[in-house]
Coordinates of C-alpha atoms and ligand atoms in Angstrom, one line a residue:
M25 CA 9.0 25.1 -6.0
A26 CA 6.5 22.3 -6.3
T27 CA 8.1 18.9 -6.4
A28 CA 8.2 17.2 -9.8
F29 CA 8.3 13.4 -10.3
Y30 CA 10.8 11.6 -12.5
S31 CA 10.7 8.1 -14.0
T32 CA 13.0 5.5 -12.4
N33 CA 14.0 4.6 -16.0
N34 CA 15.0 8.2 -16.9
R35 CA 15.6 10.9 -14.3
Q36 CA 15.4 13.6 -17.0
H37 CA 11.8 12.6 -17.7
V38 CA 10.0 14.7 -15.1
Q39 CA 6.3 15.5 -14.8
P40 CA 4.2 17.6 -12.4
L41 CA 2.1 16.0 -9.7
K42 CA -1.1 16.0 -11.7
E43 CA 0.4 14.1 -14.7
A44 CA 2.2 11.6 -12.4
V45 CA -0.9 10.8 -10.5
L46 CA -3.4 10.7 -13.4
R47 CA -1.1 8.7 -15.7
S48 CA 0.1 6.3 -13.0
L49 CA 2.9 4.9 -15.2
P50 CA 5.5 6.8 -17.3
A51 CA 5.6 5.8 -21.0
D52 CA 9.0 4.3 -20.5
R53 CA 7.5 1.8 -18.0
G54 CA 9.5 3.1 -15.1
L55 CA 7.8 4.3 -11.9
Y56 CA 7.3 7.8 -10.8
M57 CA 9.3 9.1 -7.9
P58 CA 9.6 12.5 -6.2
E59 CA 12.6 14.3 -7.8
S60 CA 13.6 15.8 -4.4
I61 CA 13.2 14.1 -1.0
R62 CA 14.7 16.3 1.7
P63 CA 14.6 15.7 5.5
L64 CA 11.7 17.4 7.3
P65 CA 12.6 20.8 8.8
D66 CA 13.6 21.4 12.5
S67 CA 10.2 23.0 13.1
F68 CA 8.6 19.6 12.3
W69 CA 10.8 17.7 14.8
E70 CA 10.0 20.1 17.6
T71 CA 6.4 19.1 17.7
W72 CA 6.0 15.8 15.8
R73 CA 5.4 13.7 18.9
D74 CA 2.3 15.8 19.8
L75 CA 0.7 15.6 16.4
S76 CA -2.2 13.3 15.5
L77 CA -1.9 10.8 12.6
G78 CA -3.8 13.1 10.3
E79 CA -1.7 16.2 11.3
L80 CA 1.5 14.1 10.8
G81 CA 0.2 13.2 7.4
F82 CA -0.5 16.8 6.5
Q83 CA 3.0 18.0 7.5
V84 CA 4.7 15.1 5.7
T85 CA 2.7 15.7 2.5
K86 CA 3.1 19.5 2.6
H87 CA 6.8 19.1 2.9
L88 CA 7.1 16.4 0.2
L89 CA 4.8 18.2 -2.4
D90 CA 6.4 21.5 -1.6
G91 CA 3.5 23.8 -2.6
A92 CA 1.9 21.7 -5.4
I93 CA -1.4 22.1 -3.4
P94 CA -2.2 25.1 -1.2
D95 CA -2.2 24.2 2.6
E96 CA -5.8 25.1 3.1
E97 CA -6.9 22.6 0.5
L98 CA -4.3 19.9 1.3
K99 CA -5.1 19.7 5.0
P100 CA -8.8 18.8 4.7
L101 CA -7.9 16.3 1.9
V102 CA -5.4 14.5 4.2
L103 CA -7.6 14.6 7.2
E104 CA -10.6 13.2 5.3
A105 CA -8.5 10.4 3.8
I106 CA -6.9 9.3 7.0
N107 CA -9.9 9.4 9.3
F108 CA -9.1 6.2 11.2
P109 CA -6.4 5.4 13.8
A110 CA -3.2 3.3 13.6
P111 CA -2.7 2.2 17.3
L112 CA 0.4 0.4 18.5
H113 CA -0.5 -2.8 20.4
P114 CA 2.2 -4.0 22.8
L115 CA 2.8 -7.8 22.6
K116 CA 5.7 -8.0 24.9
D117 CA 8.9 -6.2 25.9
G118 CA 10.5 -4.7 22.8
L119 CA 7.8 -6.0 20.4
S120 CA 4.6 -4.3 19.3
V121 CA 2.0 -4.6 16.6
L122 CA 1.1 -1.5 14.5
E123 CA -2.6 -2.1 13.6
L124 CA -3.1 -0.8 10.1
F125 CA -6.5 -2.4 9.7
H126 CA -8.9 0.1 11.2
G127 CA -10.0 1.6 7.8
P128 CA -13.2 0.8 6.0
T129 CA -12.0 -2.4 4.3
L130 CA -10.0 -3.5 7.3
A131 CA -6.6 -3.6 5.5
F132 CA -3.7 -1.1 5.2
K133 CA -4.5 -0.6 1.5
D134 CA -7.2 1.9 2.7
F135 CA -4.4 4.4 3.5
G136 CA -3.2 4.5 -0.1
A137 CA -6.5 4.1 -1.8
R138 CA -8.4 6.8 0.2
F139 CA -5.6 9.3 -0.3
M140 CA -5.3 8.6 -4.0
A141 CA -9.1 9.0 -4.5
R142 CA -9.2 12.4 -2.8
L143 CA -6.1 13.6 -4.6
M144 CA -7.4 12.6 -8.0
G145 CA -10.7 14.3 -7.2
H146 CA -8.8 17.4 -6.2
L147 CA -6.5 17.5 -9.2
T148 CA -9.4 17.2 -11.7
K149 CA -11.9 19.4 -10.0
D150 CA -11.4 22.4 -12.3
D151 CA -11.3 20.3 -15.5
G152 CA -15.1 20.5 -15.7
R153 CA -15.7 16.9 -16.5
E154 CA -16.0 13.6 -14.7
L155 CA -12.9 11.4 -14.1
T156 CA -13.6 7.7 -14.9
V157 CA -11.5 5.2 -12.9
L158 CA -11.1 1.7 -14.4
V159 CA -9.9 -1.1 -12.2
A160 CA -9.5 -4.8 -12.8
T161 CA -9.3 -6.8 -9.5
S162 CA -8.7 -10.3 -8.4
G163 CA -9.7 -9.5 -4.8
D164 CA -8.8 -6.9 -2.2
T165 CA -7.5 -4.0 -4.3
G166 CA -10.9 -3.5 -5.9
G167 CA -12.7 -3.4 -2.5
A168 CA -10.3 -0.8 -1.1
V169 CA -10.5 1.3 -4.3
A170 CA -14.3 1.1 -4.5
S171 CA -14.7 2.1 -0.9
A172 CA -12.1 4.9 -1.2
F173 CA -13.8 6.5 -4.3
H174 CA -17.4 6.0 -3.0
K175 CA -19.1 9.4 -3.2
V176 CA -15.9 11.3 -4.1
P177 CA -17.3 14.2 -6.2
G178 CA -16.4 14.3 -9.9
T179 CA -15.3 10.6 -10.0
R180 CA -16.9 7.5 -11.4
V181 CA -15.4 4.0 -10.8
I182 CA -15.9 0.9 -13.0
I183 CA -14.6 -2.3 -11.4
L184 CA -14.1 -5.5 -13.4
Y185 CA -13.9 -8.7 -11.6
P186 CA -13.9 -12.4 -12.7
Q187 CA -17.1 -14.3 -12.0
G188 CA -16.5 -16.9 -9.3
G189 CA -12.9 -15.6 -9.0
V190 CA -13.1 -13.6 -5.8
S191 CA -14.3 -14.6 -2.3
A192 CA -18.0 -14.1 -1.4
L193 CA -16.9 -11.3 1.1
Q194 CA -14.7 -9.6 -1.5
E195 CA -17.6 -9.7 -4.0
K196 CA -19.9 -7.9 -1.5
Q197 CA -17.2 -5.3 -1.0
L198 CA -17.2 -4.6 -4.7
T199 CA -20.9 -4.8 -5.5
T200 CA -22.9 -3.3 -2.6
L201 CA -21.8 0.4 -2.6
G202 CA -23.8 1.8 -5.6
D203 CA -23.8 5.6 -6.3
N204 CA -20.6 6.3 -8.4
I205 CA -19.3 2.8 -8.2
T206 CA -20.3 0.3 -10.9
A207 CA -19.3 -3.4 -10.7
L208 CA -18.9 -5.5 -13.9
E209 CA -18.9 -9.3 -13.3
V210 CA -16.9 -10.6 -16.2
T211 CA -17.6 -14.2 -17.4
G212 CA -13.9 -14.9 -17.7
T213 CA -10.7 -14.8 -15.8
F214 CA -8.8 -12.0 -14.1
D215 CA -6.5 -11.8 -17.1
D216 CA -9.6 -11.2 -19.2
C217 CA -10.5 -8.3 -16.9
Q218 CA -7.1 -6.8 -17.3
R219 CA -7.3 -7.3 -21.1
L220 CA -10.6 -5.3 -21.3
V221 CA -9.1 -2.5 -19.2
K222 CA -6.1 -2.3 -21.4
A223 CA -8.3 -2.2 -24.5
A224 CA -10.1 0.8 -23.1
F225 CA -6.9 2.7 -22.5
A226 CA -5.6 1.7 -26.0
D227 CA -8.6 3.4 -27.6
R228 CA -7.2 7.0 -27.5
E229 CA -10.5 8.7 -28.5
L230 CA -12.6 6.9 -25.9
S231 CA -9.9 7.2 -23.2
E232 CA -9.7 11.0 -23.8
R233 CA -13.4 11.5 -24.0
L234 CA -14.2 9.6 -20.7
N235 CA -11.1 11.1 -19.0
L236 CA -10.0 7.6 -18.1
T237 CA -7.5 6.9 -15.4
S238 CA -6.4 3.7 -13.5
A239 CA -6.2 3.2 -9.8
N240 CA -3.1 1.2 -10.2
S241 CA -1.3 -0.1 -7.1
I242 CA 2.0 1.5 -8.3
N243 CA 0.5 5.0 -8.4
I244 CA 2.8 7.3 -6.6
S245 CA -0.1 8.8 -4.7
R246 CA -0.7 5.5 -2.9
L247 CA 2.9 5.4 -1.6
I248 CA 2.9 8.8 0.1
P249 CA 0.2 8.2 2.7
Q250 CA 1.8 4.9 3.6
S251 CA 4.8 6.8 5.0
F252 CA 2.5 8.5 7.6
Y253 CA 2.1 5.5 9.9
Y254 CA 5.8 5.0 10.2
F255 CA 5.9 8.4 12.0
E256 CA 2.8 7.5 13.9
A257 CA 4.4 4.3 15.2
A258 CA 7.7 5.9 16.1
R259 CA 5.9 8.7 17.9
Q260 CA 4.1 6.2 20.2
L261 CA 7.4 4.6 21.4
P262 CA 9.0 5.8 24.7
E263 CA 11.6 8.4 23.9
G264 CA 15.1 6.8 23.4
Q265 CA 13.7 3.7 21.7
L266 CA 14.5 3.2 18.1
P267 CA 12.0 1.3 15.8
T268 CA 12.9 -1.7 13.7
F269 CA 10.0 -2.2 11.2
V270 CA 9.1 -5.7 10.3
V271 CA 7.1 -5.5 7.1
P272 CA 5.1 -8.4 5.6
S273 CA 5.8 -7.8 1.9
G274 CA 4.5 -8.7 -1.5
N275 CA 4.8 -5.8 -4.0
F276 CA 6.9 -3.9 -1.4
G277 CA 4.9 -0.7 -1.5
N278 CA 4.6 -0.8 2.2
L279 CA 8.3 -1.2 2.8
T280 CA 9.2 1.4 0.2
A281 CA 7.0 3.9 2.1
G282 CA 9.1 3.2 5.2
L283 CA 12.3 3.9 3.3
L284 CA 10.6 7.2 2.2
A285 CA 9.9 8.0 5.9
Q286 CA 13.5 7.3 6.7
R287 CA 14.7 9.7 3.8
L288 CA 12.4 12.3 5.3
G289 CA 14.5 12.1 8.5
L290 CA 12.7 9.5 10.7
P291 CA 15.3 7.7 12.8
I292 CA 14.9 3.9 12.1
A293 CA 17.2 1.1 13.3
Q294 CA 16.5 -1.4 10.6
F295 CA 13.9 -2.7 8.2
V296 CA 13.0 -6.4 7.9
A297 CA 11.4 -7.6 4.6
A298 CA 9.3 -10.6 5.7
T299 CA 7.9 -12.8 2.9
N300 CA 6.2 -16.1 2.3
A301 CA 7.6 -18.6 -0.2
N302 CA 7.6 -15.8 -2.8
D303 CA 11.1 -14.7 -1.6
V304 CA 12.6 -12.9 -4.6
V305 CA 13.7 -9.9 -2.5
P306 CA 15.1 -11.8 0.5
R307 CA 17.2 -13.8 -2.0
Y308 CA 18.4 -10.6 -3.7
L309 CA 19.5 -9.1 -0.4
L310 CA 21.5 -12.3 0.3
N311 CA 23.2 -12.9 -3.0
G312 CA 22.7 -9.8 -5.2
Q313 CA 20.8 -11.7 -7.9
Y314 CA 17.4 -10.3 -8.7
E315 CA 15.5 -13.2 -10.3
P316 CA 11.7 -12.5 -10.6
R317 CA 9.7 -15.7 -11.2
P318 CA 6.0 -16.8 -11.3
S319 CA 4.3 -16.5 -7.9
V320 CA 3.3 -19.5 -5.9
A321 CA 0.0 -19.6 -3.9
T322 CA 0.2 -19.4 -0.1
I323 CA -2.2 -18.7 2.9
S324 CA -0.9 -15.1 2.9
N325 CA -2.2 -14.6 -0.6
A326 CA -1.9 -10.8 -0.8
M327 CA 1.9 -11.4 -0.7
D328 CA 2.0 -13.9 -3.5
V329 CA 4.1 -11.8 -5.8
G330 CA 6.9 -13.1 -8.0
A331 CA 8.0 -9.8 -9.5
P332 CA 7.5 -7.1 -6.9
S333 CA 6.3 -3.9 -8.6
N334 CA 8.0 -1.5 -6.2
F335 CA 11.5 -3.0 -6.5
A336 CA 12.6 -0.3 -8.9
R337 CA 11.6 2.3 -6.3
M338 CA 13.7 0.6 -3.6
V339 CA 16.7 0.6 -5.9
D340 CA 16.1 4.2 -6.8
L341 CA 16.0 5.3 -3.1
F342 CA 19.3 3.6 -2.4
A343 CA 21.0 4.9 -5.5
R344 CA 20.1 8.5 -4.7
P345 CA 23.2 10.5 -3.6
A346 CA 23.2 12.1 -0.2
Q347 CA 23.8 15.5 -1.8
P348 CA 21.5 16.4 -4.8
E349 CA 24.5 17.5 -6.9
A350 CA 26.5 14.3 -6.4
P351 CA 26.4 11.5 -9.0
T352 CA 24.0 8.6 -8.3
L353 CA 25.5 5.5 -6.7
T354 CA 26.6 2.4 -8.7
E355 CA 24.3 -0.6 -8.4
A356 CA 26.9 -2.5 -6.4
D357 CA 27.1 0.3 -3.8
A358 CA 23.3 0.7 -3.7
L359 CA 23.0 -3.0 -3.0
E360 CA 25.5 -2.9 -0.3
D361 CA 23.6 -0.1 1.5
M362 CA 20.3 -1.9 0.9
S363 CA 21.5 -5.2 2.4
A364 CA 22.8 -3.3 5.4
Q365 CA 19.5 -1.5 6.0
I366 CA 17.0 -4.3 5.1
Q367 CA 17.2 -7.8 6.4
G368 CA 15.2 -10.3 4.2
L369 CA 13.5 -13.4 5.8
A370 CA 11.1 -15.9 4.2
Y371 CA 8.7 -18.5 5.8
T372 CA 6.6 -21.4 4.7
D373 CA 2.8 -21.7 5.3
Q374 CA 3.4 -24.5 7.8
V375 CA 5.4 -22.3 10.2
T376 CA 3.1 -19.3 9.5
R377 CA 0.2 -21.5 10.8
S378 CA 2.1 -22.4 13.9
A379 CA 2.9 -18.7 14.5
I380 CA -0.9 -17.9 14.5
R381 CA -1.5 -20.5 17.1
E382 CA 1.6 -19.5 19.2
V383 CA 0.6 -15.8 19.4
W384 CA -3.0 -16.7 20.3
D385 CA -1.8 -19.2 23.0
K386 CA 0.8 -16.8 24.5
H387 CA -0.9 -13.4 24.1
R388 CA -4.6 -14.1 23.2
Y389 CA -4.0 -11.9 20.1
A390 CA -5.1 -13.0 16.6
L391 CA -2.7 -12.2 13.8
C392 CA -3.8 -12.5 10.1
P393 CA -1.7 -14.8 8.1
H394 CA 0.3 -11.9 6.6
T395 CA 1.1 -10.4 9.9
A396 CA 2.1 -13.9 11.2
V397 CA 4.9 -14.0 8.6
A398 CA 6.2 -10.7 10.1
Y399 CA 6.0 -12.2 13.6
L400 CA 8.2 -15.1 12.6
A401 CA 10.8 -12.7 11.3
A402 CA 10.7 -10.6 14.5
K403 CA 11.1 -13.8 16.6
D404 CA 14.1 -15.0 14.6
R405 CA 15.8 -11.6 15.1
E406 CA 15.3 -11.5 18.8
G407 CA 18.3 -13.5 19.9
N408 CA 20.9 -11.8 17.7
N409 CA 19.8 -8.3 18.6
P410 CA 20.9 -7.5 22.2
N411 CA 20.4 -3.8 21.6
K412 CA 17.9 -2.8 24.3
Q413 CA 17.2 0.5 22.5
E414 CA 15.6 -1.3 19.6
H415 CA 11.9 -1.9 19.5
Q416 CA 10.5 -4.3 16.9
I417 CA 7.3 -3.1 15.3
L418 CA 5.2 -5.6 13.2
L419 CA 3.1 -4.0 10.6
A420 CA -0.3 -5.7 10.9
T421 CA -1.6 -5.3 7.3
A422 CA -5.1 -6.8 7.7
H423 CA -7.7 -7.7 10.3
P424 CA -7.7 -11.4 11.0
S425 CA -11.5 -11.7 10.4
K426 CA -10.8 -11.2 6.7
F427 CA -9.2 -14.6 6.7
L428 CA -11.8 -16.6 8.7
P429 CA -11.3 -20.1 7.2
T430 CA -7.5 -20.1 8.0
M431 CA -8.1 -18.5 11.4
E432 CA -10.7 -21.1 12.3
E433 CA -8.5 -23.9 11.2
E434 CA -5.7 -22.7 13.5
L435 CA -7.5 -21.4 16.5
G436 CA -10.4 -23.8 16.5
Q437 CA -12.8 -20.8 16.7
G438 CA -13.8 -17.7 14.8
I439 CA -12.8 -14.2 15.5
T440 CA -15.1 -12.3 17.8
P441 CA -16.4 -9.8 17.4
V442 CA -16.3 -9.5 13.6
P443 CA -16.0 -5.8 12.9
E444 CA -19.4 -4.3 12.1
R445 CA -18.2 -3.0 8.6
L446 CA -17.5 -6.6 7.6
A447 CA -20.5 -8.3 9.4
C448 CA -23.1 -6.0 7.8
L449 CA -21.9 -6.9 4.3
A450 CA -23.6 -10.3 4.5
E451 CA -27.0 -8.7 4.4
R452 CA -26.4 -6.2 1.6
E453 CA -27.6 -7.0 -1.8
K454 CA -25.1 -7.6 -4.7
V455 CA -25.6 -5.3 -7.7
A456 CA -23.4 -6.1 -10.7
E457 CA -23.8 -6.1 -14.5
S458 CA -22.7 -9.2 -16.3
M459 CA -20.1 -8.7 -19.1
K460 CA -18.7 -11.1 -21.7
P461 CA -14.9 -11.1 -21.9
S462 CA -15.2 -9.4 -25.2
E463 CA -13.3 -6.1 -25.9
E464 CA -15.9 -5.1 -28.4
D465 CA -18.8 -5.5 -26.0
F466 CA -16.9 -3.7 -23.2
L467 CA -16.0 -0.7 -25.4
A468 CA -19.6 -0.5 -26.7
W469 CA -20.8 -0.6 -23.0
L470 CA -18.4 2.3 -22.2
Q471 CA -19.5 4.3 -25.2
K472 CA -23.1 4.5 -23.8
Ligands
PLP4 C1 -1.2 -5.9 -0.2 C2 -1.0 -6.6 1.1 C3 0.3 -6.9 1.6 C4 1.6 -6.7 0.8 O1 1.9 -5.3 0.8 P1 2.9 -4.7 -0.3 O2 2.9 -3.3 -0.1 O3 2.4 -5.2 -1.6 O4 4.3 -5.3 0.0 C5 0.4 -7.6 2.8 N1 -0.7 -7.9 3.6 C6 -1.9 -7.6 3.1 C7 -3.1 -8.0 4.0 C8 -2.1 -6.9 1.9 O5 -3.3 -6.7 1.5

C-alpha cells in the first residue's frame, strides 16, 4: 500500500503523498515524515553496487513510496531530476570528498529542489490547472528552486527577494531564466518578502484559485532525493570499508537524509554533525539541552541557523521503534541513541579559513567554507579512530567558486576554471519587476 506521511507532532495525523508535498507543513506545525520506513529488500542489495546514481534513486524512491506513483512514471521523473553526477574525490588514505555541487546551481540543494519540482508537476498534472509556487528568498534557495522549476510543465514560480539583499551572482540566478519564472524585487527586507508570501497563503480564495504552493525547504520531497547520494558514496568505496559521513550542517536536512538512508539499511559507521558557531545541535548531543537561539553570521553563511528546522525529524527517526508494533522510545532513550550515532563538532571562522589554506597547500584542492568546516571535524576525529575499516566522507555542499571573495582572501587567487554555468550568468540580463513591501499591492498583482 502506498506510504502515507504523518506529522511529527501527531502520528495519527496522516496524509497521502500529494497532500504532504503540496501542503509542505501540517496544520499542527509538525513536519511530515513517511509513516513506514523499512529496510530495502534483498533484491536491492544484490545489485546496488552496479547501479547508477539515477537508478539508485529510482529504487530507493520506489521502495519508500511503495506504489504511490507507478514505476513507469516514477523512473523518468527521478532520472530527469538527478541528471548530474556525485563523484567521490579521494583526498588521502581513509578520507574522501563527495562532490555534491555538479548540479545547475552548483550546490547540493539542486538534488532536493529538482526532485521536488518534478514531483509537484507530476502530482498536479491531472488537476487541469496551473500550480503557482511562491518563494521568498534571502539567497541560495531561490536560485535552486528557480532553476529546478524552469520549464517544468504546468508550473509557474514567483520569487520574492529583497532589493540589495542578495549577492550579485545570486540575483542573476533568480532573474535571468524567464519563461515560467518571475522575479519580484521587493523594496524591503527578507522579512517583508516572507510577510507578503504569508499574506497570499492567508487569502484562502486567492490561494485556492491560483493553486498556490510553497517550495519550502522543509518539504518532505526535498529530503527523499538527498538520501540517494549516501548510497552513491558508499557504493564507490572498496568493499569492506564502512563510511562515516561528515556533514556540514545548518537546518540538518542533509544529515537527516543520511539517517533515512541508514534506516533503509545502508551500513554506516557514524555520522558527524559539523557546524560553524551556530552549534545548537552539537551542544544538544553533548548535554541533552536543546536551546535554539538567534543565529550569528559566519563565512559559511548557508549554515547560519539558530533553530534547525529538521531537528524534529531527527528526533522522530531515533524515537521510532525497531518493530512497527512496539511503542515509540522515550526522549531520553532516543537522545542516548542519537548521541551514540552522531558526533557533534563546531568550529570558528578563523580555523575554517586556515582549513581552506591547509587543504589547498597539501592537496591542491579547494574547499568551499561549508565543506571546510566538515574537513576540520574529520581531522579532529582521525586520531581517536584507529578503525582501519572506517572511511571518512566529507559532504561537499557547494562549489568553491560560489564564494569567491573568501576563497581569494585565503588562497591569494581565484578559482579556475569557474564552471561555465556560473561564468555565463555575468552576461545575462536581469529581468525583475519591482514590488513595494505592501500586502495590498502584492495581492492585487497576483489577482491579475
Ligand atoms: C543549505 C546548505 C548547507 C546546510 O545544509 P542543511 O541541510 O541545511 O544542514 C550547507 N552548505 C551549503 C553550501 C548549503 O547551501
